[in-house]
Amino acid sequence: TLIATGSSDHTVRLWENDMRGRSSVLKSHSGTVRACSFSFDGQYLLTGSDDKYLKIFTVHNKRHTSTINAHTNWIRAAEFSPDSRLIVSASEDKSVKLWDSEQLALISTFEDEASFLSARFHPDGTCLASGTLDGKTSVWDIRSQELLQLYDTAHTDAVNSVAFHNSGRYLLTASNDSTMKIFDLRKGSLLYSLYGHEGTVQVVNFSRDGTLFGSGGSDSNLILWDSNLVDPEQEQEAQRLKKSKKDTKGPGKKAKGAISAAEKLRRLQKKRKNENKQQDETKVEDKENSSIASNQESKYEAIAEDLAGMMDKVTVQLDIITRTIVTLSKRIGDNEELVNEAYNQYKIHKRNAEIKEQNPSLNNEDLSENESEQEPKEEFKETFDPAQSVMDLEETRNKCKNIMNIININQYSLAAISKSANDVKETTTKLQKDFLPEGGETRAADPIR
């Protein structure tokens, strides 16, 4: 077993994993070597450097075999895919590139507005994760180049390193904000935030079985963590992935019936979009129903207010008409008394005139002694004119007729107003039955489907 390290002295060292710590030096780069990755079978070593080149070495004879002019700026991460057929490289030129490891040909490019500082393959090789200088963590589908997940608010500074759990369900990140984050990819959410380093966290990685992970920071500390991420379901999935790798015959082939992580994430993404869409539709529908109910409630309140105002006006008009009729009735009674008295005085005066005409010798005293006759009132003696009295009497009678007509008209109006008031009352009662449930609270209309 060998360990590969890159250095700012432009060299790569292959260390033997024993007590003696012997190493071999590989020289090929002209800049700081920032990335080292062994192929799945351990036969090849991939390196990336500030000189913008990717280099491939054979491990058994420690010889440089291939060079890829990969980027236009420093290469910050490079790795073989799990089946060793692909290479991913991340650079400060704001791109992540996917290469064919045999043909050394560019397959696809993923771009962002910020520089890429890290990139890793998913355990099943169908998707990859990347971290950027502005704190974004992304998960990409390799085949469709589709962005499956984006976490752009978890970190507040550059994401220096990313690592997948061996189950493929979790993603670990390290950042300049002194924190590490663990994301649950199936739920698409942040699971844990970890604090342990005083400065920036430079690198993180899981152990092969996923039970542990390590972190290294600018505080010169290397911390070993218990992941606590393995449950029975994940263990079964890990065993399936291991069996899938054992049954693989030739590069890039997978066990029959295996579903890629990218496909799972795509389905998860689609499911989440559908759920969000349904939630949005439900919110819109609830909002529309609430708006309809609110509008109807306002409409009913306005109708109730209008009806109340109308009833108040009707009541006032009825009161005015009632008082008017009472006044007119009183005036008619007074006029009838005056007419009757005037008529009686006229009859007395006429009778006395006839008697006096028949008996000129009679005086007023003699007339007053006649029991059947009466003397007109003193107030009628000087001003009473028979002809004028007849005219006045006729005029008074006409006035009484007009007054009676007015009374009749007002009676008809009163009847009409009373009928209108009853109609309004019936309409109000109907509206209350239709739109107000028991208890008097406004009932919202049923939503329109």
Coordinates of C-alpha atoms in Angstrom, one line a residue:
T1 CA 0.0 0.0 0.0
L2 CA 1.3 3.4 -1.0
I3 CA 0.5 7.0 0.0
A4 CA 0.9 9.8 -2.5
T5 CA 1.6 13.4 -1.6
G6 CA 2.1 16.6 -3.6
S7 CA 4.3 19.5 -2.6
S8 CA 5.1 23.1 -3.3
D9 CA 8.6 22.0 -4.4
H10 CA 6.8 20.7 -7.6
T11 CA 7.4 17.0 -6.7
V12 CA 5.2 14.0 -5.9
R13 CA 6.3 11.5 -3.4
L14 CA 5.1 7.9 -3.1
W15 CA 5.4 6.7 0.5
E16 CA 5.4 3.1 1.7
N17 CA 2.9 2.5 4.4
D18 CA 5.3 1.0 7.0
M19 CA 7.4 2.1 10.0
R20 CA 10.4 3.0 7.9
G21 CA 8.5 5.5 5.8
R22 CA 10.5 5.1 2.7
S23 CA 9.5 7.2 -0.4
S24 CA 10.1 7.7 -4.1
V25 CA 10.1 11.1 -5.8
L26 CA 8.3 11.8 -9.0
K27 CA 9.3 14.9 -10.9
S28 CA 7.3 16.2 -13.8
H29 CA 5.5 19.4 -12.8
S30 CA 6.7 22.9 -12.8
G31 CA 4.3 24.2 -10.2
T32 CA 2.9 23.3 -6.8
V33 CA 1.2 19.9 -6.9
R34 CA -2.2 20.2 -5.3
A35 CA -4.0 17.0 -6.3
C36 CA -3.1 13.3 -6.2
S37 CA -5.4 10.3 -6.9
F38 CA -4.8 6.6 -7.5
S39 CA -6.8 4.6 -10.1
F40 CA -9.3 2.0 -8.7
D41 CA -6.9 -0.8 -9.5
G42 CA -3.9 1.1 -8.0
Q43 CA -1.9 0.9 -11.2
Y44 CA -1.9 4.6 -12.1
L45 CA -1.4 7.9 -10.2
L46 CA -3.1 11.1 -11.3
T47 CA -1.7 14.5 -10.3
G48 CA -2.7 18.1 -10.8
S49 CA -0.6 21.2 -10.5
D50 CA -0.5 25.0 -10.5
D51 CA 1.3 24.6 -13.9
K52 CA -2.3 23.9 -15.3
Y53 CA -1.4 20.3 -16.4
L54 CA -2.7 16.9 -15.4
K55 CA -0.1 14.1 -15.3
I56 CA -0.5 10.3 -15.2
F57 CA 2.2 8.0 -13.8
T58 CA 2.5 4.2 -13.7
V59 CA 2.9 3.2 -10.1
H60 CA 4.8 0.0 -10.5
N61 CA 7.8 1.6 -12.3
K62 CA 7.1 5.2 -11.2
R63 CA 7.2 6.6 -14.7
H64 CA 5.3 9.5 -16.3
T65 CA 3.1 8.3 -19.1
S66 CA 0.6 11.0 -20.1
T67 CA 0.1 14.8 -19.9
I68 CA -3.2 16.7 -20.3
N69 CA -3.1 20.5 -20.9
A70 CA -6.2 20.8 -18.8
H71 CA -6.9 24.4 -17.7
T72 CA -6.0 28.0 -18.0
N73 CA -5.4 28.5 -14.3
W74 CA -4.3 26.6 -11.3
I75 CA -5.7 23.1 -10.9
R76 CA -7.0 22.6 -7.3
A77 CA -8.4 19.1 -7.5
A78 CA -8.2 16.0 -9.7
E79 CA -9.5 12.4 -9.3
F80 CA -10.0 9.1 -11.1
S81 CA -13.6 7.9 -11.4
P82 CA -14.5 4.7 -9.4
D83 CA -14.1 2.6 -12.6
S84 CA -10.9 4.6 -13.7
R85 CA -12.4 5.4 -17.1
L86 CA -12.9 9.1 -16.3
I87 CA -10.9 11.9 -14.8
V88 CA -12.4 15.0 -13.2
S89 CA -10.4 18.2 -12.6
A90 CA -11.3 21.4 -10.9
S91 CA -9.6 24.7 -11.5
E92 CA -9.5 28.4 -10.6
D93 CA -10.4 29.1 -14.2
K94 CA -14.0 28.6 -13.0
S95 CA -14.5 25.3 -14.6
V96 CA -14.7 21.6 -13.8
K97 CA -13.8 19.3 -16.7
L98 CA -14.4 15.6 -17.3
W99 CA -11.8 13.6 -19.3
D100 CA -11.5 10.2 -20.9
S101 CA -8.6 8.6 -19.1
E102 CA -7.6 6.4 -22.1
Q103 CA -8.0 8.8 -25.0
L104 CA -7.1 11.9 -22.8
A105 CA -10.0 13.7 -24.5
L106 CA -12.3 16.3 -23.0
I107 CA -15.8 15.0 -22.5
S108 CA -17.7 17.8 -20.8
T109 CA -17.2 21.0 -18.9
F110 CA -19.1 22.4 -15.9
E111 CA -18.8 26.1 -15.3
D112 CA -19.6 28.6 -12.6
E113 CA -19.2 32.3 -11.8
A114 CA -16.6 31.5 -9.1
S115 CA -13.4 29.4 -9.1
F116 CA -13.7 25.7 -8.3
L117 CA -11.5 24.5 -5.4
S118 CA -12.7 20.9 -5.1
A119 CA -14.4 18.1 -7.0
R120 CA -15.1 14.4 -6.2
F121 CA -16.9 11.5 -7.9
H122 CA -19.9 9.8 -6.3
P123 CA -19.1 6.1 -5.4
D124 CA -21.1 4.8 -8.3
G125 CA -19.5 7.2 -10.8
T126 CA -22.7 8.7 -12.2
C127 CA -22.4 12.1 -10.6
L128 CA -19.9 14.4 -9.0
A129 CA -19.7 17.1 -6.3
S130 CA -17.8 20.4 -6.4
G131 CA -17.0 23.3 -4.1
T132 CA -16.4 26.9 -5.2
L133 CA -14.6 30.0 -3.9
D134 CA -17.9 31.7 -3.1
G135 CA -19.1 28.9 -0.8
K136 CA -21.4 26.9 -3.1
T137 CA -21.6 23.1 -3.1
S138 CA -23.0 21.5 -6.2
V139 CA -23.9 18.0 -7.3
W140 CA -23.9 17.4 -11.0
D141 CA -25.1 14.6 -13.3
I142 CA -22.2 13.5 -15.4
R143 CA -24.2 12.2 -18.4
S144 CA -26.7 15.0 -18.8
Q145 CA -24.5 17.7 -17.2
E146 CA -27.5 18.7 -15.2
L147 CA -27.2 20.4 -11.8
L148 CA -29.0 18.0 -9.5
Q149 CA -28.5 19.9 -6.1
L150 CA -27.1 23.2 -5.0
Y151 CA -26.3 24.3 -1.5
D152 CA -25.4 27.9 -1.7
T153 CA -26.1 29.2 1.8
A154 CA -24.6 26.5 4.1
H155 CA -21.1 27.9 4.0
T156 CA -20.1 31.6 4.2
D157 CA -16.7 31.2 2.7
A158 CA -14.8 29.0 0.2
V159 CA -15.4 25.3 0.1
N160 CA -11.9 23.7 0.0
S161 CA -12.8 20.0 0.0
V162 CA -15.7 17.6 -0.6
A163 CA -16.1 13.9 0.1
F164 CA -18.9 11.3 -0.4
H165 CA -19.8 8.7 2.2
N166 CA -19.3 5.2 0.9
S167 CA -23.1 4.7 0.9
G168 CA -23.4 7.6 -1.5
R169 CA -26.1 9.2 0.6
Y170 CA -24.1 11.8 2.4
L171 CA -21.7 14.6 1.3
L172 CA -19.0 16.1 3.6
T173 CA -17.6 19.5 3.0
A174 CA -14.8 21.7 4.5
S175 CA -14.6 25.4 4.3
N176 CA -12.7 28.6 5.1
D177 CA -15.5 29.5 7.5
S178 CA -13.9 27.0 10.0
T179 CA -16.8 24.6 9.7
M180 CA -17.6 21.2 8.1
K181 CA -21.0 20.3 6.8
I182 CA -22.7 17.0 6.2
F183 CA -25.6 17.0 3.7
D184 CA -28.2 14.3 3.3
L185 CA -28.4 13.9 -0.5
R186 CA -31.7 11.9 -0.4
K187 CA -33.5 14.6 1.5
G188 CA -31.5 17.4 -0.2
S189 CA -30.9 19.2 3.1
L190 CA -28.1 20.0 5.6
L191 CA -27.8 17.3 8.2
Y192 CA -24.9 18.4 10.5
S193 CA -22.6 21.4 11.1
L194 CA -19.3 20.5 12.7
Y195 CA -16.9 22.8 14.6
G196 CA -13.4 21.6 15.6
H197 CA -10.8 23.7 13.9
E198 CA -9.8 27.3 14.9
G199 CA -8.9 28.3 11.3
T200 CA -9.8 27.2 7.9
V201 CA -10.6 23.6 7.2
Q202 CA -8.4 22.5 4.3
V203 CA -9.3 18.9 3.6
V204 CA -11.8 16.1 4.6
N205 CA -12.3 12.5 3.7
F206 CA -14.2 9.4 4.8
S207 CA -12.6 6.0 5.6
R208 CA -13.4 3.1 3.2
D209 CA -16.1 1.7 5.4
G210 CA -17.6 5.2 6.2
T211 CA -17.5 4.8 9.9
L212 CA -14.8 7.5 10.3
F213 CA -13.7 10.7 8.6
G214 CA -10.7 12.9 9.0
S215 CA -10.2 16.7 8.7
G216 CA -7.1 18.8 8.5
G217 CA -7.0 22.6 9.0
S218 CA -4.7 25.6 8.9
D219 CA -4.5 25.3 12.7
S220 CA -2.0 22.4 12.1
N221 CA -4.4 19.9 13.6
L222 CA -5.6 16.6 12.1
I223 CA -8.9 15.5 13.7
L224 CA -10.4 12.0 13.4
W225 CA -14.2 11.9 13.7
D226 CA -16.7 9.1 14.3
S227 CA -19.2 9.7 11.5
N228 CA -22.2 7.9 13.1
L229 CA -23.8 7.8 9.7
V230 CA -24.2 4.0 9.1
D231 CA -27.6 2.4 9.8
P232 CA -28.9 -1.0 8.7
E233 CA -30.4 0.4 5.5
Q234 CA -27.1 2.1 4.6
E235 CA -25.1 -1.0 5.4
Q236 CA -27.2 -3.0 3.0
E237 CA -26.7 -0.4 0.3
A238 CA -23.0 -0.3 1.0
Q239 CA -22.8 -4.1 0.6
R240 CA -24.8 -3.8 -2.6
L241 CA -22.3 -1.3 -4.0
K242 CA -19.3 -3.5 -3.0
K243 CA -20.9 -6.5 -4.6
S244 CA -21.6 -4.4 -7.7
K245 CA -17.9 -3.5 -7.9
K246 CA -16.8 -7.1 -7.4
D247 CA -19.1 -8.3 -10.2
T248 CA -17.9 -5.6 -12.6
K249 CA -16.3 -7.1 -15.7
G250 CA -14.5 -4.4 -17.5
P251 CA -14.4 -0.7 -17.0
G252 CA -17.6 1.2 -16.6
K253 CA -19.9 -1.9 -16.2
K254 CA -22.2 -2.2 -13.2
A255 CA -24.2 -4.9 -11.6
K256 CA -27.4 -5.8 -13.2
G257 CA -30.4 -3.9 -11.8
A258 CA -28.2 -1.3 -10.1
I259 CA -29.7 2.2 -10.0
S260 CA -27.2 5.1 -10.3
A261 CA -26.9 7.7 -7.7
A262 CA -27.5 10.4 -10.3
E263 CA -30.8 8.7 -11.3
K264 CA -31.8 8.5 -7.6
L265 CA -30.9 12.2 -7.2
R266 CA -32.7 13.0 -10.4
R267 CA -35.8 11.2 -9.2
L268 CA -35.5 12.9 -5.8
Q269 CA -35.1 16.3 -7.5
K270 CA -38.2 15.6 -9.7
K271 CA -40.2 14.4 -6.7
R272 CA -39.2 17.5 -4.7
K273 CA -40.1 19.8 -7.6
N274 CA -43.5 18.1 -7.9
E275 CA -44.0 18.5 -4.1
N276 CA -43.0 22.1 -4.3
K277 CA -45.3 22.6 -7.3
Q278 CA -48.1 21.0 -5.4
Q279 CA -47.4 23.1 -2.4
D280 CA -47.3 26.2 -4.5
E281 CA -50.6 25.3 -6.2
T282 CA -52.2 24.5 -2.9
K283 CA -51.0 27.9 -1.5
V284 CA -52.3 29.7 -4.6
E285 CA -55.6 27.8 -4.4
D286 CA -55.9 28.6 -0.7
K287 CA -55.0 32.2 -1.4
E288 CA -57.6 32.3 -4.2
N289 CA -60.2 30.6 -1.9
S290 CA -59.3 33.0 0.9
S291 CA -59.6 35.9 -1.5
I292 CA -62.9 34.7 -2.8
A293 CA -64.2 34.1 0.7
S294 CA -62.9 37.5 1.8
N295 CA -64.5 39.2 -1.2
Q296 CA -67.8 37.5 -0.6
E297 CA -67.6 38.3 3.1
S298 CA -67.0 42.0 2.2
K299 CA -69.8 41.8 -0.4
Y300 CA -72.2 40.4 2.2
E301 CA -71.1 42.9 4.8
A302 CA -71.7 45.7 2.2
I303 CA -75.2 44.3 1.4
A304 CA -76.0 44.1 5.1
E305 CA -74.9 47.7 5.6
D306 CA -76.9 48.9 2.6
L307 CA -80.0 47.0 3.9
A308 CA -79.5 48.5 7.3
G309 CA -79.2 52.0 5.9
M310 CA -82.3 51.4 3.7
M311 CA -84.3 50.2 6.6
D312 CA -83.3 53.2 8.6
K313 CA -84.4 55.5 5.8
V314 CA -87.7 53.6 5.5
T315 CA -88.3 53.9 9.2
V316 CA -87.6 57.7 9.1
Q317 CA -90.0 58.1 6.1
L318 CA -92.7 56.1 7.8
D319 CA -92.4 58.3 10.9
I320 CA -92.6 61.5 8.8
I321 CA -95.6 60.2 6.9
T322 CA -97.3 59.1 10.1
R323 CA -96.8 62.5 11.7
T324 CA -98.0 64.2 8.5
I325 CA -101.2 62.2 8.4
V326 CA -101.9 62.9 12.1
T327 CA -101.4 66.7 11.5
L328 CA -103.6 66.6 8.4
S329 CA -106.3 64.7 10.3
K330 CA -106.3 67.3 13.1
R331 CA -106.5 70.1 10.5
I332 CA -109.5 68.4 8.8
G333 CA -111.2 68.1 12.1
D334 CA -110.7 71.7 12.9
N335 CA -112.0 72.8 9.4
E336 CA -115.0 70.6 9.8
E337 CA -115.9 72.3 13.1
L338 CA -115.5 75.7 11.5
V339 CA -117.6 74.8 8.5
N340 CA -120.4 73.3 10.7
E341 CA -120.4 76.4 12.9
A342 CA -120.4 78.7 10.0
Y343 CA -123.2 76.8 8.4
N344 CA -125.3 76.8 11.6
Q345 CA -124.8 80.6 11.9
Y346 CA -125.8 81.0 8.3
K347 CA -129.0 79.0 8.9
I348 CA -129.9 81.1 12.0
H349 CA -129.3 84.3 10.2
K350 CA -131.3 83.2 7.2
R351 CA -134.2 82.1 9.4
N352 CA -134.3 85.3 11.3
A353 CA -134.2 87.3 8.0
E354 CA -137.2 85.3 6.7
I355 CA -139.2 85.8 10.0
K356 CA -138.4 89.5 10.1
E357 CA -139.4 89.9 6.4
Q358 CA -142.8 88.3 7.3
N359 CA -143.2 90.4 10.5
P360 CA -141.4 93.7 10.1
S361 CA -142.7 94.8 13.5
L362 CA -140.5 92.2 15.3
N363 CA -137.2 93.3 16.7
N364 CA -134.2 91.3 17.5
E365 CA -135.3 90.8 21.1
D366 CA -138.6 89.4 19.9
L367 CA -136.7 87.0 17.7
S368 CA -134.5 85.8 20.5
E369 CA -137.6 85.1 22.6
N370 CA -138.7 82.6 20.0
E371 CA -137.6 79.2 21.3
S372 CA -137.2 77.8 17.9
E373 CA -134.9 80.5 16.8
Q374 CA -131.5 81.6 18.0
E375 CA -129.6 84.9 17.6
P376 CA -126.4 84.5 15.6
K377 CA -123.2 84.9 17.5
E378 CA -122.0 88.5 17.9
E379 CA -118.9 87.9 15.9
F380 CA -121.1 86.9 12.9
K381 CA -123.4 89.9 13.0
E382 CA -121.2 92.6 11.6
T383 CA -119.1 90.6 9.2
F384 CA -121.4 87.9 8.1
D385 CA -122.3 87.9 4.4
P386 CA -124.5 85.1 3.2
A387 CA -123.3 85.0 -0.3
Q388 CA -119.7 85.1 0.7
S389 CA -120.4 82.5 3.4
V390 CA -121.7 80.2 0.7
M391 CA -118.6 80.7 -1.4
D392 CA -116.4 80.2 1.6
L393 CA -118.2 77.1 2.6
E394 CA -117.8 75.7 -0.9
E395 CA -114.1 76.5 -1.0
T396 CA -113.6 75.0 2.4
R397 CA -115.4 71.8 1.3
N398 CA -113.1 71.7 -1.8
K399 CA -110.1 72.1 0.5
C400 CA -111.3 69.3 2.6
K401 CA -111.7 67.1 -0.4
N402 CA -108.1 67.9 -1.5
I403 CA -106.8 67.2 1.9
M404 CA -108.7 63.9 1.9
N405 CA -107.1 63.1 -1.5
I406 CA -103.7 63.9 -0.1
I407 CA -104.4 61.6 2.8
N408 CA -105.5 58.8 0.5
I409 CA -102.3 59.3 -1.6
N410 CA -100.1 59.2 1.4
Q411 CA -102.0 56.1 2.6
Y412 CA -101.2 54.5 -0.7
S413 CA -97.6 55.6 -0.4
L414 CA -97.5 54.3 3.2
A415 CA -98.8 51.0 2.0
A416 CA -96.2 50.8 -0.8
I417 CA -93.4 51.7 1.6
S418 CA -94.6 49.1 4.0
K419 CA -94.7 46.5 1.3
S420 CA -91.1 47.5 0.2
A421 CA -90.0 47.3 3.8
N422 CA -91.5 43.8 4.1
D423 CA -89.7 42.8 0.8
V424 CA -86.4 44.1 2.1
K425 CA -87.0 42.2 5.4
E426 CA -87.7 39.0 3.4
T427 CA -84.6 39.5 1.2
T428 CA -82.4 40.0 4.3
T429 CA -83.8 36.9 5.9
K430 CA -83.1 34.9 2.7
L431 CA -79.5 36.2 2.6
Q432 CA -78.9 35.3 6.2
K433 CA -80.2 31.8 5.5
D434 CA -78.0 31.4 2.4
F435 CA -74.8 32.9 3.6
L436 CA -74.8 32.9 7.3
P437 CA -74.4 29.5 9.2
E438 CA -75.7 28.9 12.7
G439 CA -73.9 31.2 15.1
G440 CA -74.0 34.2 12.8
E441 CA -70.4 33.9 11.3
T442 CA -69.9 34.4 7.7
R443 CA -69.4 31.2 5.7
A444 CA -66.9 31.2 2.9
A445 CA -68.1 29.9 -0.5
D446 CA -67.0 26.5 -1.7
P447 CA -63.9 26.7 -3.8
I448 CA -64.4 26.6 -7.6
R449 CA -63.0 23.4 -9.0

